[in-house]
Short mmCIF file of C-alpha atoms in Angstrom, two decimals:
data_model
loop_
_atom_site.label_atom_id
_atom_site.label_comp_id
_atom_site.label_asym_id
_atom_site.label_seq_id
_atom_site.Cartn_x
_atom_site.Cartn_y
_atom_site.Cartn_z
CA UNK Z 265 -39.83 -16.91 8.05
CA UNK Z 266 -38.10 -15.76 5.03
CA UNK Z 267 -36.95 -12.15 4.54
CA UNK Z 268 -38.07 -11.52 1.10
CA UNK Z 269 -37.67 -8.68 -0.85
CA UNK Z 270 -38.53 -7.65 -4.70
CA UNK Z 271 -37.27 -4.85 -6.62
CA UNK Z 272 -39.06 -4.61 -9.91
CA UNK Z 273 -39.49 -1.94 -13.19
CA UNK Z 274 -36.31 -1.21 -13.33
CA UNK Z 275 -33.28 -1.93 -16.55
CA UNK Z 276 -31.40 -5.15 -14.84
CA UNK Z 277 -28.10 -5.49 -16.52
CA UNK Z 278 -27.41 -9.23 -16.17
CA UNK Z 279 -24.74 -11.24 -17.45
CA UNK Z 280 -27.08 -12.08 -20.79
CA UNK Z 281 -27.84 -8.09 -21.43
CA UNK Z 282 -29.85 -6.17 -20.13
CA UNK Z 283 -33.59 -7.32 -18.95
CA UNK Z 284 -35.83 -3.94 -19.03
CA UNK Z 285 -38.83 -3.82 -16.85
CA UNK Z 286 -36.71 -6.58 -14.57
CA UNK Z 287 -37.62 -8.14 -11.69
CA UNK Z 288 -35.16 -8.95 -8.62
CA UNK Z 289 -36.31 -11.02 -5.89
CA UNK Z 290 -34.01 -11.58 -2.91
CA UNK Z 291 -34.66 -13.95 -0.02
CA UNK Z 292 -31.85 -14.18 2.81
CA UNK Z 293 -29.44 -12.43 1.75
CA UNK Z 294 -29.43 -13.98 -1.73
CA UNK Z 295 -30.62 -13.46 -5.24
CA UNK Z 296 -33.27 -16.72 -5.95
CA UNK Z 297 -34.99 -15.23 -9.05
CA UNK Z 298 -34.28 -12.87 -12.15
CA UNK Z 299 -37.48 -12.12 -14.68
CA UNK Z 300 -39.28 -9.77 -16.38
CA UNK Z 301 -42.88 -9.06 -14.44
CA UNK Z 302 -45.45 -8.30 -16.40
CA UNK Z 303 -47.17 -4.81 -14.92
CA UNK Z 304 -50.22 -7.02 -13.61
CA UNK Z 305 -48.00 -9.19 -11.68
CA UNK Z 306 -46.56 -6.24 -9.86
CA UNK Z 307 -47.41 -6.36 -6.01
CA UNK Z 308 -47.81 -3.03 -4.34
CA UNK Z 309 -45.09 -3.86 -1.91
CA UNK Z 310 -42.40 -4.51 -4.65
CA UNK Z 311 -39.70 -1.55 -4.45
CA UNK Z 312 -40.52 0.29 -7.32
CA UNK Z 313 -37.64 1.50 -9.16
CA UNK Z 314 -38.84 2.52 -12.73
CA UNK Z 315 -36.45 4.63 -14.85
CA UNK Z 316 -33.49 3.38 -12.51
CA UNK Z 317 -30.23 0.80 -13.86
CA UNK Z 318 -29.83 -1.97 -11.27
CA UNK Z 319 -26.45 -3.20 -11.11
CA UNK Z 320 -24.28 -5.73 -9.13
CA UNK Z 321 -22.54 -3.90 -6.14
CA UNK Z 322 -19.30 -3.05 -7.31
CA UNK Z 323 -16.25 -4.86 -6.67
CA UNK Z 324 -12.63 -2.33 -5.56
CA UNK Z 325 -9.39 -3.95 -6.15
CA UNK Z 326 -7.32 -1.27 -4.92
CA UNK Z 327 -8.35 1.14 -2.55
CA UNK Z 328 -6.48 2.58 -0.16
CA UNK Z 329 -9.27 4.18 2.33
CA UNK Z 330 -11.88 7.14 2.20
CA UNK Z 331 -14.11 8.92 4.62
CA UNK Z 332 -11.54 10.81 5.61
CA UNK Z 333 -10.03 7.73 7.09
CA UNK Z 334 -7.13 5.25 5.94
CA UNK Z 335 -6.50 1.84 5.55
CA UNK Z 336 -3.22 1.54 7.49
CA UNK Z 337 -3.98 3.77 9.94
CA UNK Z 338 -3.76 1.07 12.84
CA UNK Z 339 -7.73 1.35 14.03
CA UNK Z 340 -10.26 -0.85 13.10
CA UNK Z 341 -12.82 1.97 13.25
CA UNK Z 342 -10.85 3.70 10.89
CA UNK Z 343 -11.19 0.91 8.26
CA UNK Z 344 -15.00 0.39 8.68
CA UNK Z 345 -15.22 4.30 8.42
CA UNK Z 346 -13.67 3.50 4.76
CA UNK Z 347 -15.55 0.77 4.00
CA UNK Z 348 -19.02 2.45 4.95
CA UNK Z 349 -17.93 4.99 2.71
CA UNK Z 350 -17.25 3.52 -0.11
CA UNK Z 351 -20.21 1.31 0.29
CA UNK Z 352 -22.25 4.35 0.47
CA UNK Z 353 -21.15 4.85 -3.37
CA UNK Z 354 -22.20 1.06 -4.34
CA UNK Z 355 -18.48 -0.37 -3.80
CA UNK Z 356 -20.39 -3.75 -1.57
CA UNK Z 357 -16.78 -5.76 -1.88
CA UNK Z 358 -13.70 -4.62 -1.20
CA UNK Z 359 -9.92 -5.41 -1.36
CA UNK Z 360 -8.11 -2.86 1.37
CA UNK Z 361 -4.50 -1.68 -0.12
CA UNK Z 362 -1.82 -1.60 1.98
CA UNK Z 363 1.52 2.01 0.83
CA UNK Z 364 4.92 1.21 1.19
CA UNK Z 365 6.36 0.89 4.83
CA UNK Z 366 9.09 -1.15 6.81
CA UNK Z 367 8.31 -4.70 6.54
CA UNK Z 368 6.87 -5.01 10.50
CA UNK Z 369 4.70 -1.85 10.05
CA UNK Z 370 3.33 -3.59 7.22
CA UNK Z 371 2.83 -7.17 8.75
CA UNK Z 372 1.10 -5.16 12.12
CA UNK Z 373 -1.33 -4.01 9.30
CA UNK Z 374 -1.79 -6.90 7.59
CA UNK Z 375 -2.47 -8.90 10.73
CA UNK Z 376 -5.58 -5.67 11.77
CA UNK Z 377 -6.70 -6.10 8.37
CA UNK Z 378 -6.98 -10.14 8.61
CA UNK Z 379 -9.46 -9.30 11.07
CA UNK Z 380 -11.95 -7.50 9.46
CA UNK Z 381 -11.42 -9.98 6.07
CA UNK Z 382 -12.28 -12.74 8.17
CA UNK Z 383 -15.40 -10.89 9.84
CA UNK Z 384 -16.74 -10.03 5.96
CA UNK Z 385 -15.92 -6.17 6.18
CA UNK Z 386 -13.35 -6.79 3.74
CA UNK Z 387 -12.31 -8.96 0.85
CA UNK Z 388 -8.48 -9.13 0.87
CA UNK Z 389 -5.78 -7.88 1.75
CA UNK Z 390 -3.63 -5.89 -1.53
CA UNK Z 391 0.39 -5.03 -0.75
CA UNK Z 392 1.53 -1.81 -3.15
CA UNK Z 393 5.05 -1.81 -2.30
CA UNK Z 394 7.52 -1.91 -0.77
CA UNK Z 395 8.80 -3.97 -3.67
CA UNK Z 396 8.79 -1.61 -6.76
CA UNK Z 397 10.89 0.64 -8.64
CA UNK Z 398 12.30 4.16 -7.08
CA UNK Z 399 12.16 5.03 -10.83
CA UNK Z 400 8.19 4.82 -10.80
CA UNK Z 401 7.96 5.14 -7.05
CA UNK Z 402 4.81 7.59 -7.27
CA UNK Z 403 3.26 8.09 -3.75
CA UNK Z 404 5.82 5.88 -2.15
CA UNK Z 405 8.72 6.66 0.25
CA UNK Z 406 11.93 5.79 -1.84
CA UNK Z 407 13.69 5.55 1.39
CA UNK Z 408 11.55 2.74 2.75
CA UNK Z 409 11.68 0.83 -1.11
CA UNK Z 410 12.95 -2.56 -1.73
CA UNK Z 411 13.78 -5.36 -4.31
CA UNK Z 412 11.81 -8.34 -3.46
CA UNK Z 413 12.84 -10.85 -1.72
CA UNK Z 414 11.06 -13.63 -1.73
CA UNK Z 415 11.40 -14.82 2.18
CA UNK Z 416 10.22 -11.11 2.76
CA UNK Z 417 7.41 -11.64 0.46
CA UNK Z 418 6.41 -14.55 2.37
CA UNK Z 419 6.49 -12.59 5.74
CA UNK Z 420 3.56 -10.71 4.59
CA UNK Z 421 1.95 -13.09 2.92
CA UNK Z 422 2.12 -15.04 6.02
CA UNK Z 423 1.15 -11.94 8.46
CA UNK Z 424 -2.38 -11.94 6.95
CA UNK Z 425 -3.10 -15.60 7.57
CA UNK Z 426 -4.60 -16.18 4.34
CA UNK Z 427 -6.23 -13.11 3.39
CA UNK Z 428 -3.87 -11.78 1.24
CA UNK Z 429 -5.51 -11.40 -2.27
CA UNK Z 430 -2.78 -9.40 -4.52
CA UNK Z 431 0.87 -7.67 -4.30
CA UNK Z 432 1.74 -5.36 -6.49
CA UNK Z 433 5.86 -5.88 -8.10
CA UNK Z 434 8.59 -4.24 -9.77
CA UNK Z 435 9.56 -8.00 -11.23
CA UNK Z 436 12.37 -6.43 -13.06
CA UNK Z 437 13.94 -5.74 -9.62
CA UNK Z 438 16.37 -8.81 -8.25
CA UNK Z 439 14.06 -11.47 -6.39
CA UNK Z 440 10.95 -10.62 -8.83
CA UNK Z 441 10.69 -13.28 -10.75
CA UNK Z 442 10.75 -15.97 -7.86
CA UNK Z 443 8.47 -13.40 -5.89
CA UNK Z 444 6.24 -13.87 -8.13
CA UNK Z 445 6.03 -17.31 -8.08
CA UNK Z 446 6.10 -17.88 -3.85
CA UNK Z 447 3.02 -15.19 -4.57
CA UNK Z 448 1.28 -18.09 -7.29
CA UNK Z 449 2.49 -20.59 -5.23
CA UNK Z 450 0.28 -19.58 -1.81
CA UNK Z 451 -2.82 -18.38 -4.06
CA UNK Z 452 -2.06 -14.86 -3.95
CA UNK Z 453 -2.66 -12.30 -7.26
CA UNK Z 454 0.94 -11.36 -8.57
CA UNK Z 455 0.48 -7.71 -10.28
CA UNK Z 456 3.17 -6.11 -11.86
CA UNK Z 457 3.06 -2.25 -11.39
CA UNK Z 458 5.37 0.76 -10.05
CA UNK Z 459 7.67 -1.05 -12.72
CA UNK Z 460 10.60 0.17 -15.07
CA UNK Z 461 10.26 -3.23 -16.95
CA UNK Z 462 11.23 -3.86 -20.09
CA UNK Z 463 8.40 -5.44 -22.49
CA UNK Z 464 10.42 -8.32 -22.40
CA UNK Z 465 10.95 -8.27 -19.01
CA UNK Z 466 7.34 -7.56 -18.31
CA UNK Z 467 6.98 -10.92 -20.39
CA UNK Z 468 8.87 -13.32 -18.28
CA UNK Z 469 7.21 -11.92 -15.28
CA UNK Z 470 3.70 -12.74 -17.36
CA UNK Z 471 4.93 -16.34 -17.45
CA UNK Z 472 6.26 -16.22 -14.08
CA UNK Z 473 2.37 -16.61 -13.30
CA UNK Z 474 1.86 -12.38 -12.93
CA UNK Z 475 -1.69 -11.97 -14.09
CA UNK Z 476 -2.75 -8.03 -13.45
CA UNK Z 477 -1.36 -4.98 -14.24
CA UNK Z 478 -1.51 -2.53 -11.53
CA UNK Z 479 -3.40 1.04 -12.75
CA UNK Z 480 -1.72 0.21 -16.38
CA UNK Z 481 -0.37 3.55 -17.65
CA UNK Z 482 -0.12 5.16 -14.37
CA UNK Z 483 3.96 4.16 -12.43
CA UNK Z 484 5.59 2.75 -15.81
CA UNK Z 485 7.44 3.41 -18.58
CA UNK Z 486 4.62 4.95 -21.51
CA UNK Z 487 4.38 3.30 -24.72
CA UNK Z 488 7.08 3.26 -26.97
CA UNK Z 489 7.31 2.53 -31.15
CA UNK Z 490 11.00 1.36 -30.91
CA UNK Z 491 10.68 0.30 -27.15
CA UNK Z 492 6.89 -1.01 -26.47
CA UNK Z 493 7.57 -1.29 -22.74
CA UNK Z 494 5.57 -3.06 -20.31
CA UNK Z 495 1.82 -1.32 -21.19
CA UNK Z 496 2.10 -3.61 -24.90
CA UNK Z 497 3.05 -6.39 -23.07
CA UNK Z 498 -0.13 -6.31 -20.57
CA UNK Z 499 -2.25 -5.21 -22.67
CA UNK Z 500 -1.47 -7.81 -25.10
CA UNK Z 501 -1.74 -10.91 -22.59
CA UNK Z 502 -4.75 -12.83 -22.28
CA UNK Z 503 -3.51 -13.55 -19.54
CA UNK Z 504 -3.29 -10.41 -17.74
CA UNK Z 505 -6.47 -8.38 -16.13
CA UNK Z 506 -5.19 -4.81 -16.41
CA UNK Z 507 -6.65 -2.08 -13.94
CA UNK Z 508 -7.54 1.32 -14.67
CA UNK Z 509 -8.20 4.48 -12.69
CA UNK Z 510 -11.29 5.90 -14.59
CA UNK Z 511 -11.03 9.80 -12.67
CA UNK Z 512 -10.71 12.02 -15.57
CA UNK Z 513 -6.83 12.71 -13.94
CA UNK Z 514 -5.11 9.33 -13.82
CA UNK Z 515 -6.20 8.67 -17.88
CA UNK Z 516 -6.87 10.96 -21.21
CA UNK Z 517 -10.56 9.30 -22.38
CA UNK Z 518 -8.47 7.94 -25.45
CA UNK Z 519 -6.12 6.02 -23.31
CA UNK Z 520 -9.06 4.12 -21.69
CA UNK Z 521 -10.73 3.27 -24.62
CA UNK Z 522 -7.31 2.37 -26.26
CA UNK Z 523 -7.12 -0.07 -22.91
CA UNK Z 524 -11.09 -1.18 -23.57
CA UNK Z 525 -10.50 -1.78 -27.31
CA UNK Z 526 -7.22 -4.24 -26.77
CA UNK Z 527 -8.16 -6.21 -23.13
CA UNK Z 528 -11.83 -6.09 -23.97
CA UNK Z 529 -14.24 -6.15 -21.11
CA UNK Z 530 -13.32 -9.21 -19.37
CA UNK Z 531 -9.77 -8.63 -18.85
CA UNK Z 532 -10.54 -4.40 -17.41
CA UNK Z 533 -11.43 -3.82 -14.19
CA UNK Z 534 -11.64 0.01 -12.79
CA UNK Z 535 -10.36 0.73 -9.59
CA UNK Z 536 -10.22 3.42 -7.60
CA UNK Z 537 -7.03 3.69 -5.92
CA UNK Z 538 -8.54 5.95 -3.19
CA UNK Z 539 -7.23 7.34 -0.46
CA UNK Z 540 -8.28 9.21 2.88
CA UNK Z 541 -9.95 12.41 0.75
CA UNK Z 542 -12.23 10.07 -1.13
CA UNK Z 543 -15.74 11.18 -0.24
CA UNK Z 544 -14.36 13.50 1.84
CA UNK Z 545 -13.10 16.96 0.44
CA UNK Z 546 -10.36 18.54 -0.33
CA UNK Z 547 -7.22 19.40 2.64
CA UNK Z 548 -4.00 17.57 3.85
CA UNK Z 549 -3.98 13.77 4.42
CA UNK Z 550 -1.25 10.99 5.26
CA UNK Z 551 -0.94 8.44 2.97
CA UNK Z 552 2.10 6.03 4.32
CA UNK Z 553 4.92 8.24 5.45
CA UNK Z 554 4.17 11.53 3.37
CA UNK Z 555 1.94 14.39 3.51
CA UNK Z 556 -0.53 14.86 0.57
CA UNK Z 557 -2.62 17.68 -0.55
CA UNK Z 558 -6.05 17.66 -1.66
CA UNK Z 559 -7.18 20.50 -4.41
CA UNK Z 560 -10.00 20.11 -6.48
CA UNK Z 561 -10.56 15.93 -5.51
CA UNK Z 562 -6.70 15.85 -7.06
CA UNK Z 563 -4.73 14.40 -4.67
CA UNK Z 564 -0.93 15.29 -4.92
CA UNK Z 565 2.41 14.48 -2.61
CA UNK Z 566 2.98 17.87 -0.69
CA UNK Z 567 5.78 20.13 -2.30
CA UNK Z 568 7.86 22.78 0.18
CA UNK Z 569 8.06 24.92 -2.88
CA UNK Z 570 4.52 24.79 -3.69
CA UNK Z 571 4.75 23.10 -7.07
CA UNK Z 572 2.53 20.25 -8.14
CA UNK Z 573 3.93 16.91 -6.56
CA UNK Z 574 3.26 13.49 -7.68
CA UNK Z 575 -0.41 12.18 -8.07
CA UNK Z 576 -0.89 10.50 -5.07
CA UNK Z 577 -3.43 7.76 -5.68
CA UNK Z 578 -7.15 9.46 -6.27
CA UNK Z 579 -10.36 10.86 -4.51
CA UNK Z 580 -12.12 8.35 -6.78
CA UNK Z 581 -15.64 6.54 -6.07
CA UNK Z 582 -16.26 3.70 -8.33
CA UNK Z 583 -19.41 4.72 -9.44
CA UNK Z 584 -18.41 7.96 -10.51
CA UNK Z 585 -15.74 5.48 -12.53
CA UNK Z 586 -19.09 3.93 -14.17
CA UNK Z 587 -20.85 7.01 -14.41
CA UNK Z 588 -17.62 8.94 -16.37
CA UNK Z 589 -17.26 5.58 -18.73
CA UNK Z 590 -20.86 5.52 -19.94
CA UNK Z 591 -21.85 9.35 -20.02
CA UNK Z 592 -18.07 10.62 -21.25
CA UNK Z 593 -16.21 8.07 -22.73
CA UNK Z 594 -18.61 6.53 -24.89
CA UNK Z 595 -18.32 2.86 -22.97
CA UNK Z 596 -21.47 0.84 -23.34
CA UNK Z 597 -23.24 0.19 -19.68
CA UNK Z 598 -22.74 -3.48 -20.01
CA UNK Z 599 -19.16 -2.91 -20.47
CA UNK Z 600 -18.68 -0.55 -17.63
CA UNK Z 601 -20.84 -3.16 -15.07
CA UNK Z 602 -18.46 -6.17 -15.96
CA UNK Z 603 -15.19 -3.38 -15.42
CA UNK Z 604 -16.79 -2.50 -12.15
CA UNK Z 605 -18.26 -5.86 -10.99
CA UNK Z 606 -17.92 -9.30 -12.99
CA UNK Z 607 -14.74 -8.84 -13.99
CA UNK Z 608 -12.99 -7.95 -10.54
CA UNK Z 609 -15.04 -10.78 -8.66
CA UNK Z 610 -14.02 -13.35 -11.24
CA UNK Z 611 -10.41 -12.45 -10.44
CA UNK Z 612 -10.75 -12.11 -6.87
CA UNK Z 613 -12.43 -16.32 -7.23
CA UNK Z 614 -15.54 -14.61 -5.83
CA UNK Z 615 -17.60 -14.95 -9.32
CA UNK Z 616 -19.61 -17.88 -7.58
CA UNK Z 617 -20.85 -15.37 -5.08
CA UNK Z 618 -20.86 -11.61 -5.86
CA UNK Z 619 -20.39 -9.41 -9.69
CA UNK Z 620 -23.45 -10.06 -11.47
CA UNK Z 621 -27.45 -10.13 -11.06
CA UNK Z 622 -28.08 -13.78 -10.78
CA UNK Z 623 -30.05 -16.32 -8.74
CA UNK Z 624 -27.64 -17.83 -5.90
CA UNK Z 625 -25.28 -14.73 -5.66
CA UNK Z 626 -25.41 -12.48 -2.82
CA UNK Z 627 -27.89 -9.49 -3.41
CA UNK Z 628 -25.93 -7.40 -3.62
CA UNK Z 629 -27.30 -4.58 -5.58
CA UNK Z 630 -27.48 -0.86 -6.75
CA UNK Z 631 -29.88 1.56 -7.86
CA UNK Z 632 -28.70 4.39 -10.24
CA UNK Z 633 -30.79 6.77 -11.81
CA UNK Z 634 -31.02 8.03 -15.15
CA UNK Z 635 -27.97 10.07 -14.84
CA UNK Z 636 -25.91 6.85 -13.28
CA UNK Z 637 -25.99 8.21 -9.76
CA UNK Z 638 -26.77 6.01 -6.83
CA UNK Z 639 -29.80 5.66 -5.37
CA UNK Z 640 -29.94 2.79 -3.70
CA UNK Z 641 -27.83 0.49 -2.09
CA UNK Z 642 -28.32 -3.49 -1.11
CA UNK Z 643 -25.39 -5.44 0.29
CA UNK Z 644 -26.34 -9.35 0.74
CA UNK Z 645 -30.17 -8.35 0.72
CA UNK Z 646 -29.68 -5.41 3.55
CA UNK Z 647 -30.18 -1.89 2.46
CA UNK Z 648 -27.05 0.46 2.60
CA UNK Z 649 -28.73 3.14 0.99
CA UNK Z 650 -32.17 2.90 1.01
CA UNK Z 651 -34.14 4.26 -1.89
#
């Protein structure tokens, strides 16, 4: 028999607008029909969910763990204690991110992380570093940095047997420029990020075939009158899908919108950039080589002296991303979805099958209430959450 399921009553934000009093139904796994029900044809075992948003699960580029558990830890239960996480908070496809390590600690992760791409925990494989800039290092070792060579880019490429979706680039940095293009050339996302790149050196590395721009603003040189950098160049592309870490820490509200106004919706995609803490709590993590402190979901590199360190990716859920966008920074919902779904699926290739509410996707789907918190959770037409 077929599982059927159909959630009705609730605003639907599709990709045409948004359908009020929507109905949702879902047969194996998949979406096969989208309509508004009138109130007589409501069935009493319908899910209910009247006065809620449903969404398309949400779609992480960059994510580096949660849980209280890492992405290159080494442990496959480690990973799926990420993943559930995040899922937990709507996140129903993800890309795990690799920190900056030697090049066979990195391909031993790479290879783990294969494993759970190709068993549908995960959707790709993302390398941040070791190929960027000491000067906009961040959260990465300096010691363990370097330019990149493109045979070495290939080695990692190759170590996750086709499940490598993006690496993030300091293209300015010898070997950029023809690591970009071995990354085009194999079908792998070239983002340019961690970068001291000039804005016309951010612009050959756009024609290289470099199409995102990894958490623009955050690890590069900030916008210049006299010397625009590589932010004007990224943000100017229509070629380029720029990221953004939507935490209230990472961005001033004005920057975002400044981002939102230029890109426009389908070329901004929020990310999270989480790490262990990430639905978790504050305290001291590992992330890579170095120690990182936790205060007050701000995640910092450890200091002997006590002062502030660098930010050290975030604590960041990616629907508390939504919920800041719509209820803070004056983004309308639609916009938010496609920055948190349509718009990170269509660059992922995976538009066909997950990052909006239509029939044929995968249902997968979430419930938020009035105040854009999650309430329920369906990832290809299972619950996560229930509501």
């Amino acid at each position: 028999m077929t599982k059927q399921l159909t959630l009705t009553g609730a605003r639907v934000v599709t990709p045409d607008g948004v359908l009020d009093g929507g109905r949702v139904t879902v047969a194996d796994g998949r979406i096969t029909a989208v309509d508004a029900a009138p109130a007589s044809a409501v069935d009493p075992a319908d899910v209910d969910l009247a006065g809620h948003w449903l969404v398309p699960g949400f779609v992480d580029l960059h994510n580096h763990g949660g849980g209280g558990a890492s992405f290159t830890s080494g442990t496959p239960e480690d990973v799926l204690t990420a993943v559930r996480t995040h899922r937990a908070h709507g996140t129903t496809t993800l890309v795990a991110s690799t920190v900056t390590g030697d090049l066979d600690t990195l391909a031993r992760q790479a290879g783990l992380l294969s494993e759970l791409v190709e068993q549908g925990d995960l959707a790709g494989v993302h390398f941040e570093g070791p190929f960027i800039s000491p000067c906009r290092k961040g959260a990465h070792s300096e010691a363990l940095l370097r330019d990149p060579d493109p045979a070495e880019v290939r080695k990692l490429v190759d170590a996750a047997r086709g499940t490598a979706a993006m690496c993030t680039l300091a293209t300015e940095r010898p070997g950029g420029l023809d690591a970009v293009r071995v990354l085009v050339e194999h079908g792998v996302i070239a983002a340019v990020g961690h970068t001291d790149a000039t804005y016309e050196q951010t612009r050959e590395a756009i024609d290289a075939g470099a199409t995102v721009a990894t958490h623009l603003f955050n690890a590069m040189p900030p916008l210049g009158h006299r010397a625009p950098g590589p932010i004007a160049a990224l943000l100017e592309d229509e070629r380029v899908t720029v990221e953004l870490i939507n935490d209230g820490t990472h961005l001033h509200p004005a920057a975002l919108r400044l981002a939102f106004a230029r890109a426009g919706r389908d070329r901004t995609a929020f990310i999270t950039d989480a790490m262990d803490a990430a639905g978790f709590g504050d305290g001291r993590y590992r992330l890579g080589p170095l120690d990182v402190d936790v205060v007050d979901g701000v995640a910092r590199i450890a200091t002997d002296d006590g002062t502030p360190g660098s930010i050290a990716g975030s604590t960041l859920t990616l629907d508390a991303a939504l919920r800041r966008a719509v209820t803070e920074d004056g983004i309308p919902v639609e916009d938010a979805v496609r920055a948190v779904s349509t718009t990170p699926a269509r660059l992922l290739g995976r538009a066909d099958r997950v990052g909006a509410i239509a029939p044929g996707l995968d249902a997968d789907l979430v419930a938020l209430d009035a105040a854009f918190t999650v309430r329920a959770v369906l990832r290809r037409g299972a619950w996560v959450v229930k509501p």
